[in-house]
Coordinates of C-alpha atoms in Angstrom, one line a residue:
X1 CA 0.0 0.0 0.0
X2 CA 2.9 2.7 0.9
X3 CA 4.6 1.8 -2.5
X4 CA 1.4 2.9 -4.4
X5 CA 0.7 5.6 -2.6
X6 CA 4.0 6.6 -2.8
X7 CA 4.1 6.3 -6.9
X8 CA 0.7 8.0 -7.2
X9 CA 2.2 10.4 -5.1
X10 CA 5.2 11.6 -7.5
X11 CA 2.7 10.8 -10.2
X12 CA 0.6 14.1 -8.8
X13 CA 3.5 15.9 -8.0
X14 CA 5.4 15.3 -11.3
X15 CA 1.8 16.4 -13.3
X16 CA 1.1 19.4 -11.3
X17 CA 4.7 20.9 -10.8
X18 CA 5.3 20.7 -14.5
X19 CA 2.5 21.4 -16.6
X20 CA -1.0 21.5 -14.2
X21 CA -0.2 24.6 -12.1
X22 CA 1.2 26.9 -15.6
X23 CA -2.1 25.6 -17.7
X24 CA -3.9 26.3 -14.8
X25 CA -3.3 30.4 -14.2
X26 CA -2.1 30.5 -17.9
X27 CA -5.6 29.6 -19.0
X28 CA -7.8 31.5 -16.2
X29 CA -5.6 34.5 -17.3
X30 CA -6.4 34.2 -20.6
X31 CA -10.2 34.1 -20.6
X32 CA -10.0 36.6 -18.0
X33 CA -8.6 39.0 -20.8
X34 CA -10.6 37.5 -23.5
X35 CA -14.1 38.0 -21.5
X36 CA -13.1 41.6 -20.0
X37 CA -13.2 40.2 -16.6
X38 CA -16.7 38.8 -16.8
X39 CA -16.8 37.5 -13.7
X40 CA -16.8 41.1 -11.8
X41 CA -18.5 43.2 -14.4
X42 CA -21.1 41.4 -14.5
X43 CA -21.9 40.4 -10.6
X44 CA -25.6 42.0 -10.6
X45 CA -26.3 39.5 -13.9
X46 CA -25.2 36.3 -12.2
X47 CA -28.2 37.3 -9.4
X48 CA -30.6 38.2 -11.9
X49 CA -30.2 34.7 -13.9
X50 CA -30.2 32.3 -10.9
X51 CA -33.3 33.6 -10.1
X52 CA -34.8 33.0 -13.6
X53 CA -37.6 29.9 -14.2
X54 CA -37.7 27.3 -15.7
X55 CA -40.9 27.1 -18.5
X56 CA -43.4 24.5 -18.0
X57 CA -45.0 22.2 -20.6
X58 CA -48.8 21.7 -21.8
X59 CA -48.8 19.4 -19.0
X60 CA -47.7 21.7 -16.1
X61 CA -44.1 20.0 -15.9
X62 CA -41.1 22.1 -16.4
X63 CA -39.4 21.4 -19.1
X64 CA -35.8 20.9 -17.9
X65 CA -34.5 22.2 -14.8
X66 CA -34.2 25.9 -13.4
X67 CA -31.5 27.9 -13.3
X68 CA -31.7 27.5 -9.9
X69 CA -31.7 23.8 -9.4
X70 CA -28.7 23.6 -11.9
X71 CA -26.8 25.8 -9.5
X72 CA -27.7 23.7 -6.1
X73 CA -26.7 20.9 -7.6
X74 CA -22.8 21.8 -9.2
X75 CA -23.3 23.6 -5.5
X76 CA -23.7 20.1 -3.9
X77 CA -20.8 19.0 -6.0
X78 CA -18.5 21.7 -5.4
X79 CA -19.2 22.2 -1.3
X80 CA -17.9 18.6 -0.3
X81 CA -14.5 17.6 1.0
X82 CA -12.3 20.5 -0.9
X83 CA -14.1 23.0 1.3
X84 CA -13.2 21.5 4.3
X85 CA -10.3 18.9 3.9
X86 CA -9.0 20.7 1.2
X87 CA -8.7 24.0 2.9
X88 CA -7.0 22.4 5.8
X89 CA -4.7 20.8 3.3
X90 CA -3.6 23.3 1.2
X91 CA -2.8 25.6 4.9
X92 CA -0.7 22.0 6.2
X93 CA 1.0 22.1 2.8
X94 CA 1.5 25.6 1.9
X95 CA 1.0 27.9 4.8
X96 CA -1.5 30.4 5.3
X97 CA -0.7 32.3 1.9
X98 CA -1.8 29.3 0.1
X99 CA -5.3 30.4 1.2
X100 CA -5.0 33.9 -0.7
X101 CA -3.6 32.2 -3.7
X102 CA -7.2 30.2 -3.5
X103 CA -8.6 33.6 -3.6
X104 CA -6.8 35.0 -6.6
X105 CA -7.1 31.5 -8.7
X106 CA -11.0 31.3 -7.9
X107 CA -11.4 34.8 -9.1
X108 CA -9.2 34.1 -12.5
X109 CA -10.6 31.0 -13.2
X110 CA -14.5 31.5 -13.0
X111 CA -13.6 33.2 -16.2
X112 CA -13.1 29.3 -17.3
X113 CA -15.8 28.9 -15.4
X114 CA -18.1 30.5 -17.6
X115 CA -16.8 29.5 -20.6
X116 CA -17.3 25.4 -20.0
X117 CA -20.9 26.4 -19.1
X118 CA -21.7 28.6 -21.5
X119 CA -20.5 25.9 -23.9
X120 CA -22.4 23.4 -22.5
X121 CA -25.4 25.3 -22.9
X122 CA -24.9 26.2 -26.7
X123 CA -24.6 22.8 -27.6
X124 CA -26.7 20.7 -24.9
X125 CA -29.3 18.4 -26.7
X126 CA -32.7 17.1 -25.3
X127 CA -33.3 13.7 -23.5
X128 CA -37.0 13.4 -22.1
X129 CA -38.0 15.6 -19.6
X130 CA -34.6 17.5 -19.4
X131 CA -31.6 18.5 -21.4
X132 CA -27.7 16.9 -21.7
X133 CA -24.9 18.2 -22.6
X134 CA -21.0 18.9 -21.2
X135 CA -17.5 18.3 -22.3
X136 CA -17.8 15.6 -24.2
X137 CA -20.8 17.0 -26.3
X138 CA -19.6 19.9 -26.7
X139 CA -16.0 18.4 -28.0
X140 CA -18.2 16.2 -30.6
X141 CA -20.3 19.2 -31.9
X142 CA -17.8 22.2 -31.2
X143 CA -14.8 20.2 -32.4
X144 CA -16.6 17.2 -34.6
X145 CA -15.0 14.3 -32.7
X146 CA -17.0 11.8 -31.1
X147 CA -14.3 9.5 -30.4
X148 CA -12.3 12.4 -28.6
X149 CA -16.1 12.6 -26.5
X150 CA -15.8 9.5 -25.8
X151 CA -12.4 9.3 -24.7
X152 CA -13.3 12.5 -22.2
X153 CA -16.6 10.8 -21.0
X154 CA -14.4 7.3 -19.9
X155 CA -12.1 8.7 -18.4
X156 CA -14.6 11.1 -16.8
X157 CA -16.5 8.4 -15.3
X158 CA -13.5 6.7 -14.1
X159 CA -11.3 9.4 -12.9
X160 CA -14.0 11.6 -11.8
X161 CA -17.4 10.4 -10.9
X162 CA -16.2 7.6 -9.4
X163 CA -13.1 8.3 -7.8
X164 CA -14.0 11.4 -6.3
X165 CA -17.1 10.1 -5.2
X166 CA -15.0 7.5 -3.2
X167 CA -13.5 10.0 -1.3
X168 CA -16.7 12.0 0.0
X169 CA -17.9 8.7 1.3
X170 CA -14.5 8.3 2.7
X171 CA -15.0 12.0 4.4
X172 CA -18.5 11.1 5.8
X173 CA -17.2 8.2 7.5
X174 CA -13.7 9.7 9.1
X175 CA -16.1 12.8 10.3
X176 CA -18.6 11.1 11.7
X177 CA -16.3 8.5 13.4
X178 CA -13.7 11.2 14.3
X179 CA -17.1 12.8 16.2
X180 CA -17.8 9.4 18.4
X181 CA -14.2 8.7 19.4
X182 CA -14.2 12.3 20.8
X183 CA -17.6 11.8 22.6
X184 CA -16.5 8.5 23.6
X185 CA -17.5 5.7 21.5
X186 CA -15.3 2.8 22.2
X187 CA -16.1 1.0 18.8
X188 CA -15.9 3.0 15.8
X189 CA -14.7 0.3 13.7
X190 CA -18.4 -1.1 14.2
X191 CA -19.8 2.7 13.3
X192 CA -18.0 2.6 10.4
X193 CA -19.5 -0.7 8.5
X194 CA -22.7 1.1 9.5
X195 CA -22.1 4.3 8.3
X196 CA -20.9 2.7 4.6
X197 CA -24.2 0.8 4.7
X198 CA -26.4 3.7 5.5
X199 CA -24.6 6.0 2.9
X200 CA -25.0 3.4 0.7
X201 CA -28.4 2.2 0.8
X202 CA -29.7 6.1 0.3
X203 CA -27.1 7.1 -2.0
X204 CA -29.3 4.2 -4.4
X205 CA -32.9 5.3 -3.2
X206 CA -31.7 9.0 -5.0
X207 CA -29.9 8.4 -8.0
X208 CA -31.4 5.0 -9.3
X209 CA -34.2 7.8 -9.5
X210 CA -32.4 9.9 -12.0
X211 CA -31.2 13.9 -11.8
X212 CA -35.0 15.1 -11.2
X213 CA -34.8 13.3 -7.9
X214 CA -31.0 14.3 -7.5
X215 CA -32.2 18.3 -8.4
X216 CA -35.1 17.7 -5.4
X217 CA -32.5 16.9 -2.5
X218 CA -30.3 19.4 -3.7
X219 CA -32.1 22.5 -4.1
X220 CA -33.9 21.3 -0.3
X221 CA -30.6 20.6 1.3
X222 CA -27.6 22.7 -0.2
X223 CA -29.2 26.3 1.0
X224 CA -29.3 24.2 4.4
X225 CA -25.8 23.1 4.9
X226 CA -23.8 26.3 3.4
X227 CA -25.9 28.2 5.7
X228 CA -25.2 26.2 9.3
X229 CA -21.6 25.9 8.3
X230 CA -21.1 30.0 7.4
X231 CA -23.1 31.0 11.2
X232 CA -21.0 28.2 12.7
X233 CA -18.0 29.7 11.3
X234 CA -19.1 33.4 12.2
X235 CA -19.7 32.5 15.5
X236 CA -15.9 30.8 15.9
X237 CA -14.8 34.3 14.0
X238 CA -16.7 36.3 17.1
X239 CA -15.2 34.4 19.4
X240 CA -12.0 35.4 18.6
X241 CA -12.6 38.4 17.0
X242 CA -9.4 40.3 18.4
X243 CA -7.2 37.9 16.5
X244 CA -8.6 38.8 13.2
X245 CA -6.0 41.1 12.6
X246 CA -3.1 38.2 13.4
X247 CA -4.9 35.8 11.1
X248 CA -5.5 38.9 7.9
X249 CA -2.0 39.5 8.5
X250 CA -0.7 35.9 8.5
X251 CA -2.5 35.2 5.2
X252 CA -1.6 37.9 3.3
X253 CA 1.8 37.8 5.0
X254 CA 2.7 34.7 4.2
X255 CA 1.5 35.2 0.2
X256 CA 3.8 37.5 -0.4
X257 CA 7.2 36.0 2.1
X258 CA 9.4 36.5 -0.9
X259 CA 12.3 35.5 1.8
X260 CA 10.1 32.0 1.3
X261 CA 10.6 32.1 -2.3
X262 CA 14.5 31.6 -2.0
X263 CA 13.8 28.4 0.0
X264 CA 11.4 26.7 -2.5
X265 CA 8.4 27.4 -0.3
X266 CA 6.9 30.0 -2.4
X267 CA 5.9 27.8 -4.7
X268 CA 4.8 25.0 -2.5
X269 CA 2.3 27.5 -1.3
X270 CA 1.3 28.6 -4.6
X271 CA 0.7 25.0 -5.9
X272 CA -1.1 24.3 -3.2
X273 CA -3.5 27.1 -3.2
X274 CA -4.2 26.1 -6.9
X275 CA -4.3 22.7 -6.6
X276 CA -6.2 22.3 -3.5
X277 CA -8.5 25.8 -4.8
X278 CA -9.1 23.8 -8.3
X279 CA -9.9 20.3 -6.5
X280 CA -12.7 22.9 -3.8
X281 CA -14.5 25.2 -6.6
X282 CA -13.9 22.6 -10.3
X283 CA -13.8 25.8 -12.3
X284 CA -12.6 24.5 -15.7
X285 CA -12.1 21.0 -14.5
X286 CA -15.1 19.9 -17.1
X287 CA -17.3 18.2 -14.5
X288 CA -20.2 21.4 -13.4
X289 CA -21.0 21.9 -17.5
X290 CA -22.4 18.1 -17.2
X291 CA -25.0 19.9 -14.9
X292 CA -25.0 23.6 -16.6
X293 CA -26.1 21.9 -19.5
X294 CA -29.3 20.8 -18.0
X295 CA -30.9 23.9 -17.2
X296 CA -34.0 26.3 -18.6
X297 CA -32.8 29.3 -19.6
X298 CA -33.1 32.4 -22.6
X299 CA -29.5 32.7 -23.0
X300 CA -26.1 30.1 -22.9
X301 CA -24.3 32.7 -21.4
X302 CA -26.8 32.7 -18.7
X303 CA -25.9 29.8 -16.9
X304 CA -22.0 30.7 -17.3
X305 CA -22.7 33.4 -15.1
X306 CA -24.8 31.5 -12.6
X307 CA -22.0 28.5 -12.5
X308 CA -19.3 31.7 -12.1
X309 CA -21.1 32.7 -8.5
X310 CA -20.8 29.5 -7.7
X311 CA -17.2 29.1 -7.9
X312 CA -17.6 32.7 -5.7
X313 CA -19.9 31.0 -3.0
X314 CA -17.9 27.9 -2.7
X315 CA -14.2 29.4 -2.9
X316 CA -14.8 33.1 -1.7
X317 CA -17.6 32.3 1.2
X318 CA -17.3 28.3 2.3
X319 CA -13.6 28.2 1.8
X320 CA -12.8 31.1 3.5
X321 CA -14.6 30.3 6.8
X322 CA -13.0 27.0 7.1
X323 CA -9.5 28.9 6.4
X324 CA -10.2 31.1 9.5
X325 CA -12.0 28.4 12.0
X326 CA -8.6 26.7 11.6
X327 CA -6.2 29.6 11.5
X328 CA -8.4 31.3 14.4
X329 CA -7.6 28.4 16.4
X330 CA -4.0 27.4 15.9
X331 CA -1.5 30.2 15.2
X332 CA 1.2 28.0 12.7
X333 CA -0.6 24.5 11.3
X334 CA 2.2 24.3 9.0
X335 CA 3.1 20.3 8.6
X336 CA 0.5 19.3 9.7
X337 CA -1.0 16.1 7.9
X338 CA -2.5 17.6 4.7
X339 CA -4.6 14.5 4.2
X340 CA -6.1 14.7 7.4
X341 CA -8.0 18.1 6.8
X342 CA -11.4 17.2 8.3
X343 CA -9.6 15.9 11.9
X344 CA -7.8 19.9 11.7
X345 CA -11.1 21.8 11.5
X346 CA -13.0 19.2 13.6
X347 CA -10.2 19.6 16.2
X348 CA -10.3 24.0 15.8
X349 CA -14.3 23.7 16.0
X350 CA -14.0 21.8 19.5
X351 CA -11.4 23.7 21.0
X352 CA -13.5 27.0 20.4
X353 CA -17.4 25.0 20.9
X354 CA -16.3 22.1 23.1
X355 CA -17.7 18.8 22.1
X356 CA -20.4 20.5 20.0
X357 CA -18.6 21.4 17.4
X358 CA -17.3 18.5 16.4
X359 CA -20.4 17.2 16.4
X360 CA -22.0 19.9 14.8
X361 CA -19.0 19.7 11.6
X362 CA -19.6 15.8 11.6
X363 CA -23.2 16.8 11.0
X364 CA -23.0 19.3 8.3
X365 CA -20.1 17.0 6.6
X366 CA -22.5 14.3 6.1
X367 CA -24.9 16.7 5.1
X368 CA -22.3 18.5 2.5
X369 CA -20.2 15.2 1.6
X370 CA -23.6 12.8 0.4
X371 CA -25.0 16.0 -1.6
X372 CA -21.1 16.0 -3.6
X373 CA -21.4 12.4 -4.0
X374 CA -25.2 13.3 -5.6
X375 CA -23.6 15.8 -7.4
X376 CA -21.0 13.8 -9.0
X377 CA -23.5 11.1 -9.8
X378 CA -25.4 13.9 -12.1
X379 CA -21.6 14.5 -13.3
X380 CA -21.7 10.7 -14.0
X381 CA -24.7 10.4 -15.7
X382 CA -24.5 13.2 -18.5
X383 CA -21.2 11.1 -19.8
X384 CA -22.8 7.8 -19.2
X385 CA -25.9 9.0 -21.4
X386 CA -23.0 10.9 -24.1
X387 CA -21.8 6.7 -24.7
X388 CA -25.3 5.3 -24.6
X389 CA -29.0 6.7 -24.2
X390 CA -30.1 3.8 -23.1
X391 CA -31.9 4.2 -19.4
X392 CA -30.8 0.4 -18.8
X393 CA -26.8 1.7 -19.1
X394 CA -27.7 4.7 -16.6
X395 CA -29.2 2.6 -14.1
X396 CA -26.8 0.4 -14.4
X397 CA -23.6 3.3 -14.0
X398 CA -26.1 4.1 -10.7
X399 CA -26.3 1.2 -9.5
X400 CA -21.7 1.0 -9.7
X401 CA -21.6 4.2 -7.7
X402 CA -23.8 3.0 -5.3
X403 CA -21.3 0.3 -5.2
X404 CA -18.4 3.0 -5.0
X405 CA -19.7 4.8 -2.2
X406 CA -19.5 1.5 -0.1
X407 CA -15.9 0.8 -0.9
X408 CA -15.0 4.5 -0.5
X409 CA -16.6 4.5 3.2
X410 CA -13.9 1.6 4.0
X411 CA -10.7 2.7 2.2
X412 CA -7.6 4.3 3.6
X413 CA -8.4 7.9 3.5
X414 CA -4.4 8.3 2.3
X415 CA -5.2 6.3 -1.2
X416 CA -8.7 8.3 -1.5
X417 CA -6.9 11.6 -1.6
X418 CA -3.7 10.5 -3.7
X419 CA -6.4 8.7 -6.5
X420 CA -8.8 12.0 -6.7
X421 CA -5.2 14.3 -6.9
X422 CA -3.9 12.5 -9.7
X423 CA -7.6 12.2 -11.6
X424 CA -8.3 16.0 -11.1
X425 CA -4.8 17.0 -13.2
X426 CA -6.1 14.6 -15.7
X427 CA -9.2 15.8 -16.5
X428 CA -8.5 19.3 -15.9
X429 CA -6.0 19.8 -18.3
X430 CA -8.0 18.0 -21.1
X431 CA -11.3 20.3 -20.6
X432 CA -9.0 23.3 -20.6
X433 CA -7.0 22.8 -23.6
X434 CA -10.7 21.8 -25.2
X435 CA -12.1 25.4 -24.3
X436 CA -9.4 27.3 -25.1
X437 CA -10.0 25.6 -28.9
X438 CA -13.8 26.5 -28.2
X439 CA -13.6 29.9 -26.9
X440 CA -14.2 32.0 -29.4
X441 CA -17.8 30.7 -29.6
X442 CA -18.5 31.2 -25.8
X443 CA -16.8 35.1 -26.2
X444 CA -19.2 35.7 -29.4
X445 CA -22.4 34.5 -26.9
X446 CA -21.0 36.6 -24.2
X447 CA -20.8 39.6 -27.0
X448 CA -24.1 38.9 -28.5
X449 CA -25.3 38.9 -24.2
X450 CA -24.1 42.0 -23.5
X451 CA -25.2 43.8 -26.7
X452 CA -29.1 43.0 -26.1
X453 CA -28.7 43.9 -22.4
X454 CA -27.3 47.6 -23.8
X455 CA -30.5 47.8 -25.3
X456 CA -32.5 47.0 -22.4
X457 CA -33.8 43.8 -23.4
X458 CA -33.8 40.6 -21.4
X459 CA -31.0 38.5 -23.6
X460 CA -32.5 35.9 -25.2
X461 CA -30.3 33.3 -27.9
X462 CA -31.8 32.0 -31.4
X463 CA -29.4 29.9 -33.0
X464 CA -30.1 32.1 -36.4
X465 CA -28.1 35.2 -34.9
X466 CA -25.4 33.0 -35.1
X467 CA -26.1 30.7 -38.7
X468 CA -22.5 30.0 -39.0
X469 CA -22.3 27.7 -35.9
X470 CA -22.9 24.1 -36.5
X471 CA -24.9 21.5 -34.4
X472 CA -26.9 23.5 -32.1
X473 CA -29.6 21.7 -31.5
X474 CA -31.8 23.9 -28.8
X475 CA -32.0 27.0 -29.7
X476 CA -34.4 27.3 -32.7
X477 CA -36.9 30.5 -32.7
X478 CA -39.3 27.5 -31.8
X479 CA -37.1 26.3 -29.0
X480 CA -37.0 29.8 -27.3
X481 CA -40.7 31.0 -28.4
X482 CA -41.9 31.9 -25.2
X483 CA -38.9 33.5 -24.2
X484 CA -39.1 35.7 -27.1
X485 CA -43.3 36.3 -26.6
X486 CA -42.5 37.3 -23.0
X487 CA -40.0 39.5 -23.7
X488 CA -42.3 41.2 -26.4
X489 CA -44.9 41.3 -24.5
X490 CA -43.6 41.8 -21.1
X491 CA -47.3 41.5 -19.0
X492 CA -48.8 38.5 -21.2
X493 CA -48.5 35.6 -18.5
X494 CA -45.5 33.8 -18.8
X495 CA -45.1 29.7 -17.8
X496 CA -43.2 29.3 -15.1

């Protein structure tokens, strides 16, 4: 077991150092230039689409998902282990500065951000009573490979959907057990066959069901757990509110200790800050346009700007209040061990709330870990659906994660985090290089956006504005009819 994880290991290491951490900024700064900083111009947009939604059928269903449920679930995905593990990695590993460099990198790359889902929107297709769409569509109708699709979608489901979901189970477990040993439980190897069961047996109730059931939980249970963890983490930052100046300083400090640079552990901090920020927030990683495909809306660019405030949310709000619980609590967690994030904030939380907080983080973990693992399922199932349609081949991919999340409840936690390190680098730097070849199209929608918007209209797409691209398949006049009535007629009733 050590001599895998050891060549996994330099495997990461060798991936990241080289080539992951320069396509990485090299990339977010290049669609930051070529979008003229969408992602702060155009804050008050992101709040007026998420709130758009969805149209309903002659039946009364909606048609797809909302805006809104898209966003809760790449929300489940996103707030899972990186916010909370990762965080108190990426501080073990790099020092407090690592967590500004998170900062900077989730600002730069929600650019990417918006680009992956604003692709996924142009060319999402329709399957029953929702859409499809992601990477690997948009690499067969943006670049007119299908093989190259399917190449993204295997390794997708294998190095993504699966692996990662492995290692939210594994959280759940390690929280909640970490929780009983502190209260006292003497048997926790007992809890933990338990625990993988439980997980188990309701991660299959919910995604055997498909992404309608998947959108239900979400959108009920994401608001929930951000919420509880921010005031949990306010009320720690209260508590010690006279160190906030110590902890501001160390942070920003510590990003710029060019004495730190000489030594090599300038760059240890920056990679970690990336790496750690990428694996917490996915922007560009290909895995939230499976799920910004999906929803309702008048415009692609849309839904690139509701899947942009959620890297904000997940980075730039979660991330920073598990960065503060810890450094609030201890003044220099350097060397700690970076794969033992969750014990690091479960131990700051009880030495500030006693034996409540670690309850309480074991509590909203589960909560925040099983919606990721829902999340990645819905990941999962827009690739499994890009190989075959057939609903027998998605119940069946269900019915393997299902299986996943068992195993990943009773594997070392070490070989969880080394498997979903080395599987991020992969897939990252094959959805970027993708977009940057597809760019152009999302910076012509983001154009064509802002230009009805100048004219005070409420941007709505028609694929004929654009008769040049190919394969679009959504966005006929017919398609976006009752967009176009309601925006003509702004008091005619409108479905909802």
């Amino acid at each position: 077991m050590d001599s895998l994880l050891q060549i996994i290991g330099d495997i990461e290491e060798t991936a990241w150092s080289w080539l992951g951490i320069w396509v990485v900024i090299g990339v977010g700064i290049y669609m930051t230039v070529r979008t003229g900083v969408v992602q702060l111009r155009h804050l008050p947009a992101m709040f007026a689409a998420i709130v758009e939604k969805a149209r309903r059928d002659e039946t009364g269903r909606t048609r797809s998902l909302s805006a809104f449920q898209a966003f809760t679930i790449t929300a489940s995905a996103r707030v899972g282990t990186g916010n909370i593990a990762g965080v108190a990695g990426a501080i073990a590993l790099g020092g407090p500065g690592a967590i500004f460099w998170m900062w900077v990198m989730a600002v730069l790359n929600s650019a990417a951000s918006f680009v992956e889902s604003t692709l996924a929107q142009l060319y999402k297709t329709r399957r029953f009573d929702t859409f499809k769409g992601g990477p690997a569509y948009y690499i067969q109708r943006g670049l007119g490979s299908r093989s190259a699709g399917i190449v993204f979608a295997v390794i997708f489901i294998f190095c993504f959907a699966l692996s990662f979901t492995s290692l939210q189970a594994n959280t759940v477990v390690d929280a909640v057990t970490g929780a009983a040993d502190a209260v006292g439980v003497a048997d926790t190897t007992t809890l933990s066959w338990i625990l993988a069961v439980v997980l188990t047996a309701l991660t299959g109730l919910i995604v055997v069901a498909g992404l309608r059931s998947v959108a239900r939980v979400a959108q009920n249970v994401v608001p929930l757990m951000a919420s509880l963890y921010i005031i949990l983490g306010l009320v720690v930052i209260i508590m010690n509110i006279e160190e906030l100046p110590r902890v501001v300083g160390q942070i920003l400090g510590d990003a710029f200790d060019f004495r730190a640079a000489a030594g090599g552990a300038f760059g240890a901090m920056i990679m970690a800050g990336v790496q750690r920020g990428m694996f917490s927030n996915e922007a560009g990683m290909g895995s939230v346009p499976n799920v910004a495909a999906t929803a309702d809306v008048s415009h692609p660019a849309k839904q690139g700007l509701v899947q942009t405030l959620g890297v904000y949310l997940d980075t730039i709000i979660i991330c920073s209040v598990t960065a503060f619980i810890i450094l609030f609590t201890f003044e220099d967690p350097v060397g700690a061990d970076a794969n033992l994030g969750v014990e690091l904030t479960q131990g700051a939380l009880e030495a500030n709330l006693g034996m409540f907080g670690a309850i309480a983080l074991a509590v909203i973990i589960t909560l925040v870990a099983f919606t990721s693992i829902l999340g990645n399922y819905s990941y999962g199932e827009a690739n499994i659906l890009f190989i075959s349609s057939k609903e027998n081949v998605r119940k069946a991919f269900a019915v393997v994660l299902t299986g996943v999340v068992f195993l990943g409840s009773i594997i070392s936690v070490d070989l969880a985090w080394a498997i979903a390190g080395v599987t991020m680098v992969i897939i990252a730097l094959f959805n970027l290089v993708v977009i940057c070849l597809l760019g152009s199209k999302a910076f012509r929608l983001l154009k064509h956006f802002d230009a009805q918007r100048k004219q005070g209209l409420d941007p709505v797409f028609v694929d004929e504005d654009m008769p040049d691209l190919e394969n679009v398949e959504c966005w006929s006049r017919e398609d976006v009819s009752d967009y176009l009535q309601q925006r003509e007629s702004p008091t005619a009733p409108r479905a909802e």
